[in-house]
Amino acid sequence: MSTILDKIAAIEAEMARTQKNKATAGHLGLLKARLAKLRRELITPKGGGGGTGEGFDVAKTGDARIGFKCFPSVGKSTLLSTLAGVYSEVAAYEFTTLTTVPGCIKYKGAKIQLLDLPGIIEGAKDGKGRGRQVIAVARTCSLIFIVLDVLKPLQHKKLIEHELEGFGLRLNKSPPNIVFRKKDKGGVNLQTMVPQSELDQDTVKTILSEYRIHNADITLRYDATSDDLIDVIEGNRIYVPCIYLLNKIDQISIEELDIIYKIPHLRIYTKPKGQLQIMSPLLFYILKG
């Protein structure tokens, strides 16, 4: 594991040092391909020993599965307990939830399984804090709820997305509109339906060579990136919708609330008219990616 992490760190450092331009596109594409292969080893280690581990392997039930993800001590366990009536320990210290706690709700006749996953930490995609096991369960979800603490920087949202992306989860995205077909001979045949700003014949060949693919038909139906092509080649990406919940907004000022309210595509949910507030005294902002 440490050897893989060392290699990942070295590649990420080299990518950070490399200036991004047309001349370096092929080299960066090669580095990204190597990084993707190493991350795949973290997801599915050699030898078949990649089980989720005790406390993380939860049998699927119902019509859909929703996973709650956040940094530690943001309030997702309290939310889940309120929604599903299941007990998930809540305390004033981090990493309270150490296992996957399942719950269930019914909505318009559908039975929905809720999973209170252990709080994610920076480096989870690299195995820190049992991150590999936690995110492996997240990959089985039909929907991801990311709970954010409004008292902490909103860059937490980007950090969590970075961790999930590093483990093959693509939030609020559709699969790349790329046709990729390996063949026995004939070399690499690249067709583009629209002008490309990043991928060209040389860059595509460089990426394919890292996977020892020398014969393939590829059609780019939009302005694709090397990351898009790598995702298609890897073939193990999970495309899942995500909803963001900002918690503890009752602890910020009206002025701060006004700023948050101006964020595009932001909708406010307090409580249904004539019904009890879902989680007093907290309000939840729900932002669809």
mmCIF file of C-alpha atoms in Angstrom:
data_model
loop_
_atom_site.group_PDB
_atom_site.id
_atom_site.type_symbol
_atom_site.label_atom_id
_atom_site.label_comp_id
_atom_site.label_asym_id
_atom_site.label_seq_id
_atom_site.Cartn_x
_atom_site.Cartn_y
_atom_site.Cartn_z
ATOM 1 C CA MET A 1 0.000 0.000 0.000
ATOM 2 C CA SER A 2 2.745 2.444 0.961
ATOM 3 C CA THR A 3 4.535 1.820 -2.360
ATOM 4 C CA ILE A 4 1.387 2.688 -4.304
ATOM 5 C CA LEU A 5 0.834 5.812 -2.216
ATOM 6 C CA ASP A 6 4.434 6.884 -2.765
ATOM 7 C CA LYS A 7 4.005 6.507 -6.510
ATOM 8 C CA ILE A 8 0.734 8.459 -6.416
ATOM 9 C CA ALA A 9 2.372 11.263 -4.444
ATOM 10 C CA ALA A 10 5.292 11.419 -6.889
ATOM 11 C CA ILE A 11 2.988 11.605 -9.913
ATOM 12 C CA GLU A 12 0.795 14.267 -8.324
ATOM 13 C CA ALA A 13 3.901 16.307 -7.504
ATOM 14 C CA GLU A 14 5.142 16.037 -11.083
ATOM 15 C CA MET A 15 1.720 17.059 -12.422
ATOM 16 C CA ALA A 16 1.717 20.092 -10.143
ATOM 17 C CA ARG A 17 5.135 21.136 -11.469
ATOM 18 C CA THR A 18 4.181 20.683 -15.123
ATOM 19 C CA GLN A 19 2.828 23.730 -16.876
ATOM 20 C CA LYS A 20 -0.431 23.016 -18.647
ATOM 21 C CA ASN A 21 -0.331 23.863 -22.341
ATOM 22 C CA LYS A 22 -0.649 22.202 -25.719
ATOM 23 C CA ALA A 23 2.971 21.061 -25.698
ATOM 24 C CA THR A 24 2.624 19.235 -22.381
ATOM 25 C CA ALA A 25 -0.851 17.751 -23.049
ATOM 26 C CA GLY A 26 0.557 14.356 -23.989
ATOM 27 C CA HIS A 27 2.852 14.164 -20.967
ATOM 28 C CA LEU A 28 0.054 15.200 -18.587
ATOM 29 C CA GLY A 29 -2.262 12.678 -20.204
ATOM 30 C CA LEU A 30 0.336 9.965 -19.617
ATOM 31 C CA LEU A 31 0.704 10.971 -15.954
ATOM 32 C CA LYS A 32 -3.074 10.987 -15.494
ATOM 33 C CA ALA A 33 -3.311 7.512 -17.002
ATOM 34 C CA ARG A 34 -0.637 6.199 -14.640
ATOM 35 C CA LEU A 35 -2.411 7.840 -11.722
ATOM 36 C CA ALA A 36 -5.719 6.252 -12.723
ATOM 37 C CA LYS A 37 -4.104 2.802 -12.874
ATOM 38 C CA LEU A 38 -2.629 3.219 -9.401
ATOM 39 C CA ARG A 39 -5.974 4.379 -8.021
ATOM 40 C CA ARG A 40 -7.564 1.289 -9.554
ATOM 41 C CA GLU A 41 -5.164 -0.835 -7.524
ATOM 42 C CA LEU A 42 -6.437 0.881 -4.379
ATOM 43 C CA ILE A 43 -10.039 0.152 -5.372
ATOM 44 C CA THR A 44 -9.375 -3.474 -6.355
ATOM 45 C CA PRO A 45 -6.128 -4.658 -4.751
ATOM 46 C CA LYS A 46 -4.314 -7.629 -6.265
ATOM 47 C CA GLY A 47 -5.059 -10.977 -4.685
ATOM 48 C CA GLY A 48 -8.790 -10.363 -4.278
ATOM 49 C CA GLY A 49 -8.462 -9.001 -0.750
ATOM 50 C CA GLY A 50 -10.419 -5.853 -1.427
ATOM 51 C CA GLY A 51 -13.481 -6.494 0.704
ATOM 52 C CA THR A 52 -15.178 -3.563 2.342
ATOM 53 C CA GLY A 53 -14.333 -4.869 5.798
ATOM 54 C CA GLU A 54 -16.307 -5.527 8.941
ATOM 55 C CA GLY A 55 -19.005 -2.976 9.610
ATOM 56 C CA PHE A 56 -18.942 -1.580 6.070
ATOM 57 C CA ASP A 57 -20.552 -4.348 4.017
ATOM 58 C CA VAL A 58 -24.284 -3.609 4.231
ATOM 59 C CA ALA A 59 -26.761 -5.673 2.234
ATOM 60 C CA LYS A 60 -28.855 -3.678 -0.214
ATOM 61 C CA THR A 61 -32.552 -3.457 0.550
ATOM 62 C CA GLY A 62 -35.459 -1.550 -0.943
ATOM 63 C CA ASP A 63 -35.666 0.374 -4.199
ATOM 64 C CA ALA A 64 -32.742 2.762 -3.794
ATOM 65 C CA ARG A 65 -29.771 3.474 -1.543
ATOM 66 C CA ILE A 66 -28.649 6.907 -0.327
ATOM 67 C CA GLY A 67 -25.252 7.447 1.257
ATOM 68 C CA PHE A 68 -24.550 10.336 3.644
ATOM 69 C CA LYS A 69 -20.994 11.689 3.348
ATOM 70 C CA CYS A 70 -19.253 14.539 5.112
ATOM 71 C CA PHE A 71 -16.251 15.538 7.132
ATOM 72 C CA PRO A 72 -16.401 14.349 10.743
ATOM 73 C CA SER A 73 -18.827 15.961 13.221
ATOM 74 C CA VAL A 74 -20.958 17.909 10.760
ATOM 75 C CA GLY A 75 -24.327 16.520 11.849
ATOM 76 C CA LYS A 76 -25.196 13.787 9.374
ATOM 77 C CA SER A 77 -25.773 11.208 12.110
ATOM 78 C CA THR A 78 -28.319 13.472 13.782
ATOM 79 C CA LEU A 79 -30.017 14.049 10.441
ATOM 80 C CA LEU A 80 -30.194 10.345 9.662
ATOM 81 C CA SER A 81 -31.541 9.547 13.119
ATOM 82 C CA THR A 82 -34.263 12.146 12.624
ATOM 83 C CA LEU A 83 -35.185 10.955 9.145
ATOM 84 C CA ALA A 84 -35.064 7.209 9.647
ATOM 85 C CA GLY A 85 -35.467 6.759 13.383
ATOM 86 C CA VAL A 86 -32.284 4.697 13.663
ATOM 87 C CA TYR A 87 -29.660 5.223 16.314
ATOM 88 C CA SER A 88 -26.298 6.518 15.177
ATOM 89 C CA GLU A 89 -24.110 7.692 18.021
ATOM 90 C CA VAL A 90 -23.701 11.468 18.232
ATOM 91 C CA ALA A 91 -20.960 13.135 20.229
ATOM 92 C CA ALA A 92 -19.012 16.390 20.405
ATOM 93 C CA TYR A 93 -15.842 14.847 18.985
ATOM 94 C CA GLU A 94 -14.765 13.706 15.563
ATOM 95 C CA PHE A 95 -15.039 10.231 14.037
ATOM 96 C CA THR A 96 -18.042 9.175 16.136
ATOM 97 C CA THR A 97 -19.432 6.988 13.351
ATOM 98 C CA LEU A 98 -16.935 4.190 12.780
ATOM 99 C CA THR A 99 -19.137 1.767 10.861
ATOM 100 C CA THR A 100 -21.872 1.966 8.257
ATOM 101 C CA VAL A 101 -25.217 2.490 10.017
ATOM 102 C CA PRO A 102 -28.240 1.581 7.855
ATOM 103 C CA GLY A 103 -31.697 3.092 8.099
ATOM 104 C CA CYS A 104 -34.809 3.066 5.929
ATOM 105 C CA ILE A 105 -37.569 5.486 4.959
ATOM 106 C CA LYS A 106 -40.578 5.180 2.675
ATOM 107 C CA TYR A 107 -41.416 7.896 0.173
ATOM 108 C CA LYS A 108 -44.401 7.693 -2.192
ATOM 109 C CA GLY A 109 -44.420 3.931 -1.960
ATOM 110 C CA ALA A 110 -40.680 3.528 -2.498
ATOM 111 C CA LYS A 111 -38.477 1.978 0.159
ATOM 112 C CA ILE A 112 -35.212 3.909 0.412
ATOM 113 C CA GLN A 113 -32.193 2.671 2.338
ATOM 114 C CA LEU A 114 -30.118 5.347 4.099
ATOM 115 C CA LEU A 115 -26.481 4.754 4.997
ATOM 116 C CA ASP A 116 -24.664 6.807 7.611
ATOM 117 C CA LEU A 117 -21.099 6.351 6.408
ATOM 118 C CA PRO A 118 -18.096 7.196 8.592
ATOM 119 C CA GLY A 119 -16.920 10.772 8.187
ATOM 120 C CA ILE A 120 -14.556 11.231 5.299
ATOM 121 C CA ILE A 121 -11.131 12.802 5.797
ATOM 122 C CA GLU A 122 -8.633 14.297 3.408
ATOM 123 C CA GLY A 123 -6.637 11.440 1.918
ATOM 124 C CA ALA A 124 -9.520 8.954 2.139
ATOM 125 C CA LYS A 125 -9.061 8.069 -1.526
ATOM 126 C CA ASP A 126 -5.543 6.977 -0.613
ATOM 127 C CA GLY A 127 -6.730 4.694 2.177
ATOM 128 C CA LYS A 128 -6.520 7.053 5.155
ATOM 129 C CA GLY A 129 -9.156 6.543 7.868
ATOM 130 C CA ARG A 130 -10.339 3.307 6.216
ATOM 131 C CA GLY A 131 -11.232 5.569 3.307
ATOM 132 C CA ARG A 132 -11.031 2.807 0.719
ATOM 133 C CA GLN A 133 -13.674 0.739 2.503
ATOM 134 C CA VAL A 134 -15.932 3.740 3.134
ATOM 135 C CA ILE A 135 -15.856 5.030 -0.426
ATOM 136 C CA ALA A 136 -16.306 1.484 -1.765
ATOM 137 C CA VAL A 137 -19.716 1.456 -0.069
ATOM 138 C CA ALA A 138 -20.465 4.941 -1.404
ATOM 139 C CA ARG A 139 -19.926 3.574 -4.927
ATOM 140 C CA THR A 140 -22.953 1.307 -4.450
ATOM 141 C CA CYS A 141 -25.343 4.184 -3.697
ATOM 142 C CA SER A 142 -28.057 5.517 -6.007
ATOM 143 C CA LEU A 143 -27.660 9.020 -4.565
ATOM 144 C CA ILE A 144 -25.062 10.778 -2.419
ATOM 145 C CA PHE A 145 -25.912 13.382 0.236
ATOM 146 C CA ILE A 146 -22.910 15.529 1.125
ATOM 147 C CA VAL A 147 -23.516 17.319 4.422
ATOM 148 C CA LEU A 148 -21.502 20.495 4.952
ATOM 149 C CA ASP A 149 -21.003 22.601 8.064
ATOM 150 C CA VAL A 150 -21.762 26.219 7.182
ATOM 151 C CA LEU A 151 -19.415 27.353 9.972
ATOM 152 C CA LYS A 152 -16.470 25.805 8.160
ATOM 153 C CA PRO A 153 -15.027 26.823 4.782
ATOM 154 C CA LEU A 154 -17.088 25.732 1.801
ATOM 155 C CA GLN A 155 -13.905 24.419 0.231
ATOM 156 C CA HIS A 156 -14.796 21.283 2.233
ATOM 157 C CA LYS A 157 -17.208 20.638 -0.612
ATOM 158 C CA LYS A 158 -14.344 20.641 -3.100
ATOM 159 C CA LEU A 159 -12.194 18.468 -0.836
ATOM 160 C CA ILE A 160 -14.913 15.825 -0.477
ATOM 161 C CA GLU A 161 -15.573 15.872 -4.210
ATOM 162 C CA HIS A 162 -11.831 15.446 -4.815
ATOM 163 C CA GLU A 163 -11.734 12.399 -2.540
ATOM 164 C CA LEU A 164 -14.770 10.792 -4.172
ATOM 165 C CA GLU A 165 -13.533 11.626 -7.669
ATOM 166 C CA GLY A 166 -10.195 9.990 -6.816
ATOM 167 C CA PHE A 167 -12.057 6.768 -6.134
ATOM 168 C CA GLY A 168 -13.956 6.716 -9.408
ATOM 169 C CA LEU A 169 -17.164 8.464 -8.326
ATOM 170 C CA ARG A 170 -18.417 11.097 -10.762
ATOM 171 C CA LEU A 171 -20.943 13.371 -9.091
ATOM 172 C CA ASN A 172 -23.768 14.934 -11.122
ATOM 173 C CA LYS A 173 -22.076 13.965 -14.378
ATOM 174 C CA SER A 174 -23.049 11.844 -17.341
ATOM 175 C CA PRO A 175 -20.722 9.238 -18.859
ATOM 176 C CA PRO A 176 -18.406 10.745 -21.503
ATOM 177 C CA ASN A 177 -19.896 10.739 -24.988
ATOM 178 C CA ILE A 178 -16.946 8.831 -26.386
ATOM 179 C CA VAL A 179 -16.997 5.687 -28.511
ATOM 180 C CA PHE A 180 -14.087 3.412 -27.629
ATOM 181 C CA ARG A 181 -13.565 0.023 -29.227
ATOM 182 C CA LYS A 182 -10.405 -2.074 -29.074
ATOM 183 C CA LYS A 183 -9.506 -4.121 -32.134
ATOM 184 C CA ASP A 184 -6.864 -6.639 -33.180
ATOM 185 C CA LYS A 185 -5.067 -4.588 -35.821
ATOM 186 C CA GLY A 186 -5.205 -1.376 -37.805
ATOM 187 C CA GLY A 187 -3.626 1.012 -35.314
ATOM 188 C CA VAL A 188 -5.418 3.882 -33.598
ATOM 189 C CA ASN A 189 -8.206 5.459 -35.603
ATOM 190 C CA LEU A 190 -9.357 8.745 -34.059
ATOM 191 C CA GLN A 191 -12.461 10.527 -35.300
ATOM 192 C CA THR A 192 -13.671 13.872 -33.945
ATOM 193 C CA MET A 193 -17.194 15.205 -34.410
ATOM 194 C CA VAL A 194 -16.287 18.672 -33.077
ATOM 195 C CA PRO A 195 -12.991 20.604 -32.729
ATOM 196 C CA GLN A 196 -10.864 19.405 -29.802
ATOM 197 C CA SER A 197 -9.045 21.776 -27.439
ATOM 198 C CA GLU A 198 -7.029 19.105 -25.594
ATOM 199 C CA LEU A 199 -7.040 15.726 -27.310
ATOM 200 C CA ASP A 200 -5.268 15.075 -30.586
ATOM 201 C CA GLN A 201 -3.897 11.943 -32.289
ATOM 202 C CA ASP A 202 -0.563 12.042 -30.439
ATOM 203 C CA THR A 203 -2.100 12.642 -27.007
ATOM 204 C CA VAL A 204 -4.633 9.857 -27.521
ATOM 205 C CA LYS A 205 -1.901 7.442 -28.617
ATOM 206 C CA THR A 206 0.236 8.369 -25.627
ATOM 207 C CA ILE A 207 -2.616 7.632 -23.207
ATOM 208 C CA LEU A 208 -3.489 4.374 -24.954
ATOM 209 C CA SER A 209 0.130 3.242 -24.915
ATOM 210 C CA GLU A 210 0.145 3.411 -21.105
ATOM 211 C CA TYR A 211 -2.623 0.796 -21.221
ATOM 212 C CA ARG A 212 -0.733 -1.189 -23.892
ATOM 213 C CA ILE A 213 -3.502 -0.502 -26.355
ATOM 214 C CA HIS A 214 -2.152 -0.013 -29.870
ATOM 215 C CA ASN A 215 -5.236 -0.786 -31.952
ATOM 216 C CA ALA A 216 -8.537 0.946 -31.299
ATOM 217 C CA ASP A 217 -11.319 3.005 -32.856
ATOM 218 C CA ILE A 218 -12.170 6.178 -30.928
ATOM 219 C CA THR A 219 -14.844 8.733 -31.715
ATOM 220 C CA LEU A 220 -15.011 11.993 -29.740
ATOM 221 C CA ARG A 221 -18.511 13.425 -30.011
ATOM 222 C CA TYR A 222 -17.768 16.550 -27.978
ATOM 223 C CA ASP A 223 -14.752 18.562 -26.799
ATOM 224 C CA ALA A 224 -13.343 15.862 -24.513
ATOM 225 C CA THR A 225 -10.477 15.909 -22.045
ATOM 226 C CA SER A 226 -7.800 13.348 -21.274
ATOM 227 C CA ASP A 227 -9.646 12.634 -18.001
ATOM 228 C CA ASP A 228 -12.776 11.769 -20.000
ATOM 229 C CA LEU A 229 -10.863 9.377 -22.242
ATOM 230 C CA ILE A 230 -9.165 7.734 -19.267
ATOM 231 C CA ASP A 231 -12.535 7.260 -17.569
ATOM 232 C CA VAL A 232 -13.835 5.457 -20.639
ATOM 233 C CA ILE A 233 -10.748 3.245 -20.896
ATOM 234 C CA GLU A 234 -10.842 2.388 -17.191
ATOM 235 C CA GLY A 235 -14.519 1.498 -17.472
ATOM 236 C CA ASN A 236 -15.098 1.376 -13.703
ATOM 237 C CA ARG A 237 -16.449 4.865 -13.050
ATOM 238 C CA ILE A 238 -19.696 5.321 -11.145
ATOM 239 C CA TYR A 239 -21.939 8.216 -12.239
ATOM 240 C CA VAL A 240 -24.213 9.179 -9.383
ATOM 241 C CA PRO A 241 -26.388 12.214 -8.571
ATOM 242 C CA CYS A 242 -25.421 14.256 -5.525
ATOM 243 C CA ILE A 243 -27.270 16.689 -3.256
ATOM 244 C CA TYR A 244 -25.446 19.092 -0.940
ATOM 245 C CA LEU A 245 -26.863 19.958 2.484
ATOM 246 C CA LEU A 246 -25.560 22.943 4.435
ATOM 247 C CA ASN A 247 -26.070 22.335 8.135
ATOM 248 C CA LYS A 248 -26.121 24.646 11.196
ATOM 249 C CA ILE A 249 -27.170 27.770 9.305
ATOM 250 C CA ASP A 250 -29.027 28.964 12.388
ATOM 251 C CA GLN A 251 -25.574 29.760 13.775
ATOM 252 C CA ILE A 252 -24.663 32.386 11.167
ATOM 253 C CA SER A 253 -25.725 36.009 10.898
ATOM 254 C CA ILE A 254 -28.466 37.402 8.691
ATOM 255 C CA GLU A 255 -25.800 39.112 6.576
ATOM 256 C CA GLU A 256 -24.027 35.818 6.000
ATOM 257 C CA LEU A 257 -27.345 34.168 5.251
ATOM 258 C CA ASP A 258 -28.066 36.801 2.596
ATOM 259 C CA ILE A 259 -24.741 36.018 0.927
ATOM 260 C CA ILE A 260 -25.489 32.288 0.849
ATOM 261 C CA TYR A 261 -28.976 32.993 -0.479
ATOM 262 C CA LYS A 262 -27.475 34.703 -3.547
ATOM 263 C CA ILE A 263 -25.571 31.604 -4.605
ATOM 264 C CA PRO A 264 -26.953 30.495 -8.016
ATOM 265 C CA HIS A 265 -29.217 27.435 -8.126
ATOM 266 C CA LEU A 266 -29.649 27.465 -4.356
ATOM 267 C CA ARG A 267 -33.030 26.486 -2.958
ATOM 268 C CA ILE A 268 -34.180 26.764 0.638
ATOM 269 C CA TYR A 269 -36.084 24.027 2.423
ATOM 270 C CA THR A 270 -37.275 24.641 5.962
ATOM 271 C CA LYS A 271 -40.413 22.578 6.529
ATOM 272 C CA PRO A 272 -43.562 21.604 4.605
ATOM 273 C CA LYS A 273 -46.440 24.015 5.174
ATOM 274 C CA GLY A 274 -48.549 22.979 8.131
ATOM 275 C CA GLN A 275 -46.112 20.292 9.265
ATOM 276 C CA LEU A 276 -43.470 20.037 11.958
ATOM 277 C CA GLN A 277 -40.005 21.299 11.205
ATOM 278 C CA ILE A 278 -37.834 18.407 10.060
ATOM 279 C CA MET A 279 -34.913 19.086 12.334
ATOM 280 C CA SER A 280 -35.374 21.854 14.884
ATOM 281 C CA PRO A 281 -33.685 24.238 15.262
ATOM 282 C CA LEU A 282 -31.601 23.509 12.162
ATOM 283 C CA LEU A 283 -32.503 24.523 8.642
ATOM 284 C CA PHE A 284 -31.085 22.808 5.612
ATOM 285 C CA TYR A 285 -30.066 24.377 2.348
ATOM 286 C CA ILE A 286 -30.138 21.836 -0.408
ATOM 287 C CA LEU A 287 -28.015 22.613 -3.448
ATOM 288 C CA LYS A 288 -28.238 20.260 -6.386
ATOM 289 C CA GLY A 289 -24.856 20.097 -8.052
#
